[in-house]
Short mmCIF file of C-alpha atoms in Angstrom, two decimals:
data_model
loop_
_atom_site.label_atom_id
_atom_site.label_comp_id
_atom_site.label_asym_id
_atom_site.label_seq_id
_atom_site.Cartn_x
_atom_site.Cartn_y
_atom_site.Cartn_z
CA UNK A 26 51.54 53.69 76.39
CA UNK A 27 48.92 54.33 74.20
CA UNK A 28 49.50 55.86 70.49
CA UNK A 29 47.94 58.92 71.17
CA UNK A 30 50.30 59.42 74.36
CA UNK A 31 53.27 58.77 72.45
CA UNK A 32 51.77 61.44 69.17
CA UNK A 33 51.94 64.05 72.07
CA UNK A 34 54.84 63.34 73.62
CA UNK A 35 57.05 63.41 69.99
CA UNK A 36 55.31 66.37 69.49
CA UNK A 37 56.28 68.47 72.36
CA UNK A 38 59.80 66.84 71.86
CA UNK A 39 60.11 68.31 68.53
CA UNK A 40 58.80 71.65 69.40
CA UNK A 41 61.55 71.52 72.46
CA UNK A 42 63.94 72.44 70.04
CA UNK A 43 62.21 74.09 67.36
CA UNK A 44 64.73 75.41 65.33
CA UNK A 45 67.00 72.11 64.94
CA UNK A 46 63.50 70.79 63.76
CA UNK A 47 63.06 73.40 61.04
CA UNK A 48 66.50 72.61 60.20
CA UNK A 49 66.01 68.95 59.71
CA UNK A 50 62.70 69.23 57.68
CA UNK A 51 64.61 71.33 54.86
CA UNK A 52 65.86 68.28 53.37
CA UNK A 53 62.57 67.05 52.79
CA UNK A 54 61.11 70.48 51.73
CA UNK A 55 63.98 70.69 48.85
CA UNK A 56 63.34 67.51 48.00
CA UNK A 57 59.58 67.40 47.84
CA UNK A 58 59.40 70.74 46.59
CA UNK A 59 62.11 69.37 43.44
CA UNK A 60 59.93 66.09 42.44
CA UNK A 61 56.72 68.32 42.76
CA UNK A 62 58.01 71.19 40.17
CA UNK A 63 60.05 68.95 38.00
CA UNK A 64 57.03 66.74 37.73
CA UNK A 65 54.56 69.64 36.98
CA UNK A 66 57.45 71.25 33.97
CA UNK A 67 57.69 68.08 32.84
CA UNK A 68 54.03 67.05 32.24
CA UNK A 69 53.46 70.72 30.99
CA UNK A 70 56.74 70.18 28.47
CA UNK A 71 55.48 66.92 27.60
CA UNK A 72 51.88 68.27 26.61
CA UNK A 73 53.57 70.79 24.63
CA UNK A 74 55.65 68.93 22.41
CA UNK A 75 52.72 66.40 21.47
CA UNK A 76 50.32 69.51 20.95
CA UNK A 77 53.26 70.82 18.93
CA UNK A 78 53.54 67.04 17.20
CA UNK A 79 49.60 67.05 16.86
CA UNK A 80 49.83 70.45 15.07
CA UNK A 81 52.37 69.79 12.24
CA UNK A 82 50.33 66.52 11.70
CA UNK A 83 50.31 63.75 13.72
CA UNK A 84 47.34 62.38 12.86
CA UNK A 85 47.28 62.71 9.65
CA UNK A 86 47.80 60.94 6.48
CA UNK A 87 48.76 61.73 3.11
CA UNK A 88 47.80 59.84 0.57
CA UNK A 89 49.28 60.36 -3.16
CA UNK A 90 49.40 58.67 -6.43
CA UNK A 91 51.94 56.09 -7.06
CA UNK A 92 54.19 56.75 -10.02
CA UNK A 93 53.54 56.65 -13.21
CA UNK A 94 56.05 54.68 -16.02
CA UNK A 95 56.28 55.70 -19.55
CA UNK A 96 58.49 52.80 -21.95
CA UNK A 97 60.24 50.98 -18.81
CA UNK A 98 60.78 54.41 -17.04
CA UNK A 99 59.29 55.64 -14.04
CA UNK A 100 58.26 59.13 -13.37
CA UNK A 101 58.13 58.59 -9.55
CA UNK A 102 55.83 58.94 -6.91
CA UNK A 103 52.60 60.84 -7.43
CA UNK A 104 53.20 61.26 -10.74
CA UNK A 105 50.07 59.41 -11.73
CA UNK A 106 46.53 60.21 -11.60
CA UNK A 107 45.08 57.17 -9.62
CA UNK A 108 43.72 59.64 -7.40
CA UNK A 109 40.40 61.27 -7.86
CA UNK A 110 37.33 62.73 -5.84
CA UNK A 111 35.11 59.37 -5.79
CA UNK A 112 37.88 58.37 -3.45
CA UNK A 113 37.26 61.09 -1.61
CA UNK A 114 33.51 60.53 -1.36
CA UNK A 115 34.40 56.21 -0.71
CA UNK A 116 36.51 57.56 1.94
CA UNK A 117 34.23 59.54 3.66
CA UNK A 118 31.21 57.06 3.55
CA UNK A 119 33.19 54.02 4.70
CA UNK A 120 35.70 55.56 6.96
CA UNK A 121 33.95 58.32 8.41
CA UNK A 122 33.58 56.49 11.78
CA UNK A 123 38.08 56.61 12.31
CA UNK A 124 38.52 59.67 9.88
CA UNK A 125 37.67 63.49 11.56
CA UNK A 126 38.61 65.23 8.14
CA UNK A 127 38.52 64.87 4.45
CA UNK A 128 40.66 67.69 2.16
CA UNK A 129 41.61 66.69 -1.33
CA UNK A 130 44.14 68.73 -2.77
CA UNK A 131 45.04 70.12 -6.15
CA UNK A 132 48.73 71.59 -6.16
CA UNK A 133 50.00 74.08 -8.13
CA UNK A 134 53.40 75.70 -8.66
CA UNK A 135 53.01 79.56 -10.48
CA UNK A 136 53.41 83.44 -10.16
CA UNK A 137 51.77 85.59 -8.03
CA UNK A 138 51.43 89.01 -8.44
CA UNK A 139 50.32 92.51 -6.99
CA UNK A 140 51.26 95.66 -7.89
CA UNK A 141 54.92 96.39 -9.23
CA UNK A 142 55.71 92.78 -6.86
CA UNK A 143 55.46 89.03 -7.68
CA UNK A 144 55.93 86.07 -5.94
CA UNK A 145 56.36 82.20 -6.24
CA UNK A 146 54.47 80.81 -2.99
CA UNK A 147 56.01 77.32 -2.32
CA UNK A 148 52.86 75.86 -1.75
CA UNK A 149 50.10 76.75 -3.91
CA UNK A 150 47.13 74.68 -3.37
CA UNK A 151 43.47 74.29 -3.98
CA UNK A 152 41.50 72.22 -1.75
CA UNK A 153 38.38 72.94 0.34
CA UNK A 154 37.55 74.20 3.72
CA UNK A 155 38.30 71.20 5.82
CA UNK A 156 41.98 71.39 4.76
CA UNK A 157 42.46 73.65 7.54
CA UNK A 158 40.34 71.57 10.08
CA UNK A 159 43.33 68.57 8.82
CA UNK A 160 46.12 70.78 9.43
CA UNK A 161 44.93 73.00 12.42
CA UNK A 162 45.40 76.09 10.68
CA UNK A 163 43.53 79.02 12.06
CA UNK A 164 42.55 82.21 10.49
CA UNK A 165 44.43 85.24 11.35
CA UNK A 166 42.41 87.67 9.80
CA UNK A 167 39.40 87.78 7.65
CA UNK A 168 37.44 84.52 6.54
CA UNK A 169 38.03 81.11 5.37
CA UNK A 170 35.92 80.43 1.45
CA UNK A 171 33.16 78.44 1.41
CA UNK A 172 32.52 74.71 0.05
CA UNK A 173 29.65 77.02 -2.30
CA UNK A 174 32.72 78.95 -3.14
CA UNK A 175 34.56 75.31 -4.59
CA UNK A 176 31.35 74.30 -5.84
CA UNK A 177 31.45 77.51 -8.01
CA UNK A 178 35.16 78.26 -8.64
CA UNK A 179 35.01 81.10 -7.07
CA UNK A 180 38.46 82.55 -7.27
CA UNK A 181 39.12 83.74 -3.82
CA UNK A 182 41.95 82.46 -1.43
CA UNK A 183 43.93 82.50 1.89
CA UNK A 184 47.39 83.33 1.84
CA UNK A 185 50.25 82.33 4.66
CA UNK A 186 52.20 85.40 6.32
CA UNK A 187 55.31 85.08 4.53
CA UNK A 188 53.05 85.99 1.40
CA UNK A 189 51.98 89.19 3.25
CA UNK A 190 55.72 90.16 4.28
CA UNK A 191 56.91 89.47 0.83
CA UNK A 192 54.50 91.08 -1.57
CA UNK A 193 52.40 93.44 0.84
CA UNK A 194 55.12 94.57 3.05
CA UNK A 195 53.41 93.69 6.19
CA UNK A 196 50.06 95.71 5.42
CA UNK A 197 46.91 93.69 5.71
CA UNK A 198 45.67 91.87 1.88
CA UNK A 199 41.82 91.37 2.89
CA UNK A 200 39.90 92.53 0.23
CA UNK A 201 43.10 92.92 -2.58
CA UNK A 202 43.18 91.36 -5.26
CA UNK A 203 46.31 89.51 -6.53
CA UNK A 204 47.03 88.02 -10.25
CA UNK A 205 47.70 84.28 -10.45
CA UNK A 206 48.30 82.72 -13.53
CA UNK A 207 46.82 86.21 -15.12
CA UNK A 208 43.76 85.24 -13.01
CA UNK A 209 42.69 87.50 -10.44
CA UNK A 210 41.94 86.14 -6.64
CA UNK A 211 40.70 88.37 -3.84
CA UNK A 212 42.77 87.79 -0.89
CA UNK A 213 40.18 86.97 1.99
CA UNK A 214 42.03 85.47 4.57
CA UNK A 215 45.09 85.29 6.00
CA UNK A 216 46.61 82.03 7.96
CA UNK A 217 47.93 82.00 11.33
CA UNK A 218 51.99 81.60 11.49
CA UNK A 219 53.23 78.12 11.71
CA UNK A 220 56.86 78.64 10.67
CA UNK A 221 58.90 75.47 9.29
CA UNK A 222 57.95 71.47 9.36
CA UNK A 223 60.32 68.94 10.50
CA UNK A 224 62.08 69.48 6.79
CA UNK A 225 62.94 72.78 7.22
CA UNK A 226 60.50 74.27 4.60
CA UNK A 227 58.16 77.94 5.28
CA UNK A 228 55.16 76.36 6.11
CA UNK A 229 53.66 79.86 6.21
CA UNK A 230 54.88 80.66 2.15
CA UNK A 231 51.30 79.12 1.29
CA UNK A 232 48.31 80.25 -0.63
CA UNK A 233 45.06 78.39 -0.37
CA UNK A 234 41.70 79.33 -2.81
CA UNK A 235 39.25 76.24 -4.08
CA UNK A 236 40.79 73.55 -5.58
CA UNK A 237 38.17 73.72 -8.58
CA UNK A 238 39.69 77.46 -9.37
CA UNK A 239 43.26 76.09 -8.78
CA UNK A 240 42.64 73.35 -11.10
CA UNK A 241 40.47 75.41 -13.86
CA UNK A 242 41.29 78.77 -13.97
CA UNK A 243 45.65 78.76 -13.21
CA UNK A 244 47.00 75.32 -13.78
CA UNK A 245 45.18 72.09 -15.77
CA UNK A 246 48.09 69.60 -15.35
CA UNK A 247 49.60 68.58 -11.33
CA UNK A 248 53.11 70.47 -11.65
CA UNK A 249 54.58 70.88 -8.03
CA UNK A 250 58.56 71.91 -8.36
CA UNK A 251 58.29 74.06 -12.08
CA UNK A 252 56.64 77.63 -11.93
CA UNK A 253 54.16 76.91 -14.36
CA UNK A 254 53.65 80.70 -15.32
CA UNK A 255 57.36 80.25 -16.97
CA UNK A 256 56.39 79.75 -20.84
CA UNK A 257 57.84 76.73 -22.13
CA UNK A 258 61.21 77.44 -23.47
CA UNK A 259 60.46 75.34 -26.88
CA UNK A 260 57.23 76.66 -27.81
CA UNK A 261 58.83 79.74 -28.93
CA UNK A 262 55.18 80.52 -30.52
CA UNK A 263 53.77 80.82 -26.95
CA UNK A 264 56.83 82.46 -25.25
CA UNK A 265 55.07 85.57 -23.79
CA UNK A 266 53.18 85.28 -20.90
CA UNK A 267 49.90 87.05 -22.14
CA UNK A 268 46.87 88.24 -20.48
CA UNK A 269 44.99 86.98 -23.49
CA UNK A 270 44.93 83.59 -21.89
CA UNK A 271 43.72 83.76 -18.96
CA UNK A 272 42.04 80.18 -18.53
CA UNK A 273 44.47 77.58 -19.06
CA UNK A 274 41.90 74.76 -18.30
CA UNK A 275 40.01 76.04 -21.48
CA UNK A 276 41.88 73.61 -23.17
CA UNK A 277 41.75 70.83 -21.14
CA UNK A 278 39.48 68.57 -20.77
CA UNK A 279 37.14 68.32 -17.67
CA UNK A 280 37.46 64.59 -17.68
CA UNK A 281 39.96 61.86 -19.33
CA UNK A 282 39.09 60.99 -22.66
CA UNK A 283 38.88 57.10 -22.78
CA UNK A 284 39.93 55.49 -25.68
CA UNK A 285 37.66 53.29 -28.09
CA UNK A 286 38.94 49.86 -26.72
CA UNK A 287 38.81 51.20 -23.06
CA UNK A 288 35.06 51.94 -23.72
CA UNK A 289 35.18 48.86 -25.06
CA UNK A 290 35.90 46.71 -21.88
CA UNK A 291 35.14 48.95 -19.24
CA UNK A 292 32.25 50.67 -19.82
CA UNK A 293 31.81 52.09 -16.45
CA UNK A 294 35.70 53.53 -16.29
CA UNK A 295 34.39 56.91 -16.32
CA UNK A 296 36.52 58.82 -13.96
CA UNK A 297 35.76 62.02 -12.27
CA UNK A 298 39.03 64.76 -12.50
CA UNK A 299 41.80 63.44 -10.56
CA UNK A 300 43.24 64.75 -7.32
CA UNK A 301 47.25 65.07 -6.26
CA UNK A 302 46.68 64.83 -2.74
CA UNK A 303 44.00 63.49 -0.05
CA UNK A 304 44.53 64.45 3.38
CA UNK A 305 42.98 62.51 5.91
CA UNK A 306 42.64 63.24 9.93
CA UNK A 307 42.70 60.38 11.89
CA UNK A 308 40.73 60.36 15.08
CA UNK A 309 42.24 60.79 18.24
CA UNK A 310 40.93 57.50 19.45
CA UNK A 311 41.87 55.79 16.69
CA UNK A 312 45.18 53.36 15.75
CA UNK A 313 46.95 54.40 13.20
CA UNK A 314 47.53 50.91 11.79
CA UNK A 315 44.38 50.11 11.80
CA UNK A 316 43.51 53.52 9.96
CA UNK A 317 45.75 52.65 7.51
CA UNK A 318 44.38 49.14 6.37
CA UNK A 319 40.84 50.17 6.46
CA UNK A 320 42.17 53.15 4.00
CA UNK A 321 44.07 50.93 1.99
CA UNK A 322 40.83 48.23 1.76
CA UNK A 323 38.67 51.09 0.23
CA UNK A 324 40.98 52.71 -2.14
CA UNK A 325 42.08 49.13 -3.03
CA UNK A 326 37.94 48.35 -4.06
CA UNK A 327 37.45 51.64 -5.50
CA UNK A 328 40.69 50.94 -7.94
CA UNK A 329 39.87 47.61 -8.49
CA UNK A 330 43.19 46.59 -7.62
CA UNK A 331 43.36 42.46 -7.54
CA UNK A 332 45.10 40.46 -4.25
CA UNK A 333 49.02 40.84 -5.15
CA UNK A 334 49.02 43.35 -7.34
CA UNK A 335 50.47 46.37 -6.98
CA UNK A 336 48.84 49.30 -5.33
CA UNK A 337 48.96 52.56 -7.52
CA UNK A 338 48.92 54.93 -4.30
CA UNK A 339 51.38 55.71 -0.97
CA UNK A 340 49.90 56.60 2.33
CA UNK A 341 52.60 58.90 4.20
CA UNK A 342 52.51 59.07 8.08
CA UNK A 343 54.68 60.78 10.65
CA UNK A 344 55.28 57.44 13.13
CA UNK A 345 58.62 57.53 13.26
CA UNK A 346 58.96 61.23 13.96
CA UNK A 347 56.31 60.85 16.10
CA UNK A 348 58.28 58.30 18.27
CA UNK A 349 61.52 60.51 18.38
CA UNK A 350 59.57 63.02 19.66
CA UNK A 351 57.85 61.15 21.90
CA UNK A 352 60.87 59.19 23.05
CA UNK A 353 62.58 62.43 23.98
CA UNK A 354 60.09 63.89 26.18
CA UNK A 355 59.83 61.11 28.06
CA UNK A 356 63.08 60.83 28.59
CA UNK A 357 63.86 64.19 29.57
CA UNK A 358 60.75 63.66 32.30
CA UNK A 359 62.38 60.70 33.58
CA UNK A 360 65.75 62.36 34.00
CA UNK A 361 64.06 65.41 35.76
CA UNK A 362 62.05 63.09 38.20
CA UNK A 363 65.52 60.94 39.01
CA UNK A 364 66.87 64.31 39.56
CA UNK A 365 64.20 65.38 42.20
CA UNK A 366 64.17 61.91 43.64
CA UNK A 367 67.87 61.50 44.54
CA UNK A 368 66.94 65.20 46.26
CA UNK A 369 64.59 63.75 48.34
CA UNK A 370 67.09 60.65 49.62
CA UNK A 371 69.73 63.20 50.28
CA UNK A 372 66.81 65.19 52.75
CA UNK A 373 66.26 61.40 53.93
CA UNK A 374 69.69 60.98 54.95
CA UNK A 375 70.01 64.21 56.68
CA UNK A 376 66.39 63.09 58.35
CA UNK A 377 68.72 60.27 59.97
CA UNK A 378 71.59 61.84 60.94
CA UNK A 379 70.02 64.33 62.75
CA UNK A 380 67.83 61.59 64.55
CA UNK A 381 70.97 60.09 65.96
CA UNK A 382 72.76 63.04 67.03
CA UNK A 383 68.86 63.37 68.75
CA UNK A 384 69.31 59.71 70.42
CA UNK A 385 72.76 60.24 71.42
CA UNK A 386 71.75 63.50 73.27
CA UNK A 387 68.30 61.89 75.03
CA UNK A 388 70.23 59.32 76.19
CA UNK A 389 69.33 60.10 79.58
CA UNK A 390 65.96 61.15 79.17
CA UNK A 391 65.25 57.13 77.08
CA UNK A 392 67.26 55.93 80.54
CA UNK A 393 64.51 57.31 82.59
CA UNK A 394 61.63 56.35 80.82
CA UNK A 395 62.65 53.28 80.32
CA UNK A 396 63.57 52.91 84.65
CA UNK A 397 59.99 54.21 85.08
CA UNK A 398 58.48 50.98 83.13
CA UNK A 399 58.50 52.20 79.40
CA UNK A 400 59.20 49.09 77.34
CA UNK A 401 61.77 49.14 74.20
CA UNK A 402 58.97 49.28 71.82
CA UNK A 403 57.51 52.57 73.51
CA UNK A 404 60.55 54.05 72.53
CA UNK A 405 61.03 52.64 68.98
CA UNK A 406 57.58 53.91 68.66
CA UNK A 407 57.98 57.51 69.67
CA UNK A 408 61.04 57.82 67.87
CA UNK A 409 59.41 56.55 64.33
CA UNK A 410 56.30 58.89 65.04
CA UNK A 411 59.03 61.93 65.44
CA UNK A 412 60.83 60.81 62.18
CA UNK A 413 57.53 60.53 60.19
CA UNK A 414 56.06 63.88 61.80
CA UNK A 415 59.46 65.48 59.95
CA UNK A 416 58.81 63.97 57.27
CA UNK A 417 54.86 64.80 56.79
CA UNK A 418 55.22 68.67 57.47
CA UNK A 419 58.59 68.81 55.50
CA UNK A 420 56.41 66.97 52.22
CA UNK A 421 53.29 69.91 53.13
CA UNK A 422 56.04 72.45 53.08
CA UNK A 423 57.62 70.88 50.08
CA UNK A 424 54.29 71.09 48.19
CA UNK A 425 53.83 74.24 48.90
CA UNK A 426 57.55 75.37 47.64
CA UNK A 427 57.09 73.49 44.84
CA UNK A 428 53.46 74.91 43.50
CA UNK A 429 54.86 77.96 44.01
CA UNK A 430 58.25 77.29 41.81
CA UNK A 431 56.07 76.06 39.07
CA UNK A 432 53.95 78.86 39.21
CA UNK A 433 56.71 81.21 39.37
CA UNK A 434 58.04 79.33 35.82
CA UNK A 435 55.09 79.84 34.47
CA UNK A 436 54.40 83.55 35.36
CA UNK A 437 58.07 84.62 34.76
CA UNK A 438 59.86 82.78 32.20
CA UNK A 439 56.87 81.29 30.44
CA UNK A 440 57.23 77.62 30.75
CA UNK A 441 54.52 75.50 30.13
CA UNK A 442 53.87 73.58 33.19
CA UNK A 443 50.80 70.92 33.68
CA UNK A 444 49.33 70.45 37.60
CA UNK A 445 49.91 67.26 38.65
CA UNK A 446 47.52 65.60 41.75
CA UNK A 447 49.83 62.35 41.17
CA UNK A 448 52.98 64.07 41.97
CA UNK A 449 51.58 65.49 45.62
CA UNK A 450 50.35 61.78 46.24
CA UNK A 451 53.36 60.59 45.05
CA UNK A 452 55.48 62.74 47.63
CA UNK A 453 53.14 62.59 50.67
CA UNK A 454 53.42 59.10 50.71
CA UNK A 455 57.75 59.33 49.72
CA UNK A 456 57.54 61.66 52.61
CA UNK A 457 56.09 58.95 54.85
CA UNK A 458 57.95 55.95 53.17
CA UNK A 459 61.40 58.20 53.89
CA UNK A 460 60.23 59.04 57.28
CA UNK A 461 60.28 55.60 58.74
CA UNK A 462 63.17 54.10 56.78
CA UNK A 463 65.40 56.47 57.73
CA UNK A 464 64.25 57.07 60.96
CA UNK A 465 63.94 53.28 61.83
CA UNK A 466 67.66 52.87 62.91
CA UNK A 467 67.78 55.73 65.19
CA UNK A 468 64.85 54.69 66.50
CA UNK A 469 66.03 50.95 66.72
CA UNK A 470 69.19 51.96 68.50
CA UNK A 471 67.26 54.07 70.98
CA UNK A 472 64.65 50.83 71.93
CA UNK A 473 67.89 48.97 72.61
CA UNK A 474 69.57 51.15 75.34
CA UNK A 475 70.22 49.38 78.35
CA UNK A 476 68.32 51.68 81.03
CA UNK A 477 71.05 51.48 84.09
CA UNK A 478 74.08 52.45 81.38
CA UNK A 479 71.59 55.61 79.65
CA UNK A 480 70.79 56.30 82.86
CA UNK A 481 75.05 56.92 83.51
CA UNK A 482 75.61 58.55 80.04
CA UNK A 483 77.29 62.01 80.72
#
């Protein structure tokens, strides 16, 4: 018999009895349906969490001074200032090909004020424009300054939305201007929301301006965890917090004096003002090992730092968080799909019962066909062509049910779900692969009838 003979015969025996064929595909269409929307929620939960990851920093690097030591002690990390803009620029010429972004950053830690209301912002930084290309921070409202603006010290900043619930009650700041250090800043900008890092800490309790007004016009000196517009309790002289002074840089100097015997034997130490902070974007394409070393071979030329010795900066990454992250979503996707797979074996099994029960009720009718000269393997054949028909419109079915679940996630309850062309490949050919092992052995038992006993079943 040829194939096509046999395609239309298991045809018009499975529309015979329509409804027990319906029946039997619904296995299939729960379980295709279940690997095809798990799949999709799980590649759209996946993309989330690493656009989440990529968003509080991923890619990035921080790079701060090393500590400092004063008579055997040490002051920790970043208290010394190894760290200035020629790194910055060495960074930018030699790495530029690995590195997306460049933001040096100049903290500070002092009052803010407007009005009859003041506040501390937990981060209080200067830096320049690209800091927000590092972090991907948007604007919310107004504009970001200019690198003319940190060229000039123009005192203008951004400020995070905890600032404008705290000390403007909700109302927009563009175009305000709020006291700093007795320094006035026009508020230009506000930041997106990006609520807490992986500490815990209000990312969004920031205030950004250029980092040459941060570091000439409110604070000199690299104080991160004191409010520097607290007078010093023992300079009793000093202990009210005038407007008379309203440049605090004024008496520091612009760059390190050297002393005479460091002019002496280094004549060329001349250092541009130091930095507290680089941050660095790594490219997308790009190890982060590797990223690392070629960072660490710069800095280690521009500070002259000899093979063994000690390096007088730290380069902070997220790896390890990156990994628990990572680790998590994939294992939640590979629980989901093992879910939606042992779905589809239960549809597989009811795929075989129901092709027995079939056999055991065509006994007569493989009896005849057989008397009339069909061989075992016509049968085997026409059997496996039923079971893999099933199978086929059950998977179409099941893709169909389970575009439509996702969708419905999406539309509904706002899940993030990712279309996924592997996952209908993936259960077409399950669908096919089911289809014939399960339907093999009714099949098999069919082909092996004897014709004069089917021929007698009752």
């Amino acid at each position: 018999m040829l194939f096509w003979d046999t395609l239309r015969l298991s045809i018009k025996s499975l529309t015979r009895n329509l409804m027990r064929s319906l029946l039997t595909m619904i296995g299939i269409v729960i379980g295709v349906a279940a690997v095809i929307a798990m799949m999709e929620i799980g590649q759209g939960s996946s993309k989330q969490i690493q656009e989440t990851i990529a968003r509080m920093g991923a890619n990035n690097l921080m790079i701060q001074p090393g500590a400092a030591a004063s008579g055997g002690i040490s002051l920790g990390g970043g208290s010394s200032t190894t760290l200035t803009l020629e790194d910055v620029g060495a960074l930018q010429n030699e790495c530029g090909e690995i590195l997306d972004s460049f933001a040096p950053v100049v903290r500070a830690r002092t009052q803010l004020v407007y009005g009859n209301k003041n506040w501390v912002p937990f981060y209080l930084y200067g830096s320049t424009p690209s800091y927000l290309d590092v972090r991907e921070w948007d604007i919310d409202e107004g504009a970001c300054f200019s690198e003319q603006d940190v060229r000039n010290g123009v005192s203008v900043c951004l400020i995070g939305q905890t600032i404008v619930r705290e000390v403007f009650g909700g109302e927009s700041p563009i175009g305000h201007d709020v006291r700093i250090n007795n320094q006035p800043f026009r508020v230009i900008g506000t930041l997106t929301p990006k609520g807490a890092n992986m500490m815990g800490l209000d990312q969004d309790d920031m205030l950004i301006a250029p980092w040459t007004a941060i570091k000439y016009k409110v604070a000199g000196t690299s104080v991160a965890n004191t409010n520097q517009s607290v007078p010093d309790p023992t300079d009793t002289a000093n202990a009210v917090n005038t407007l008379n002074e309203r440049y605090p840089s004024a008496l520091i100097p612009l760059y390190p004096v050297p002393s005479t015997s460091q002019i002496a034997n280094n004549p060329q130490i001349d250092r541009m003002t130091n930095v507290d902070l680089i941050w660095v974007r790594v490219s997308k394409h790009v190890a982060m090992p590797g990223a690392k070393r070629q960072i660490v071979d710069v800095l280690h030329r521009q500070h002259r730092i000899r093979p063994g010795q000690a390096d007088d900066f730290n380069i902070r990454d997220m790896t390890e968080q990156n990994a628990a992250l990572g680790s998590s979503a994939q294992m939640m996707g590979s629980l989901l799909l093992f879910v939606a797979l042992v779905s589809l074996l239960v549809g597989g099994v009811g795929i075989m019962n129901i092709m027995l029960v079939t056999v055991t009720e065509r006994t007569r009718e493989i009896g005849l066909r057989m008397a009339v000269g069909a061989r075992p393997r016509d049968i085997l054949r026409q059997f496996l062509i039923e079971a893999v028909i099933l199978c086929l419109l059950g998977g179409a079915f099941g893709i169909l049910c389970g575009r439509s679940t996702s969708a419905i996630f999406r539309t509904f309850f706002r899940w993030p779900t990712e279309p996924s062309l592997l996952a209908v490949i993936a259960s077409v050919s399950v669908s096919v692969i089911v289809g014939i092992v399960f339907g093999y052995y009714p099949a098999w038992k069919a082909s092996r009838l004897d014709p004069i006993q089917a021929l007698r079943y009752e």
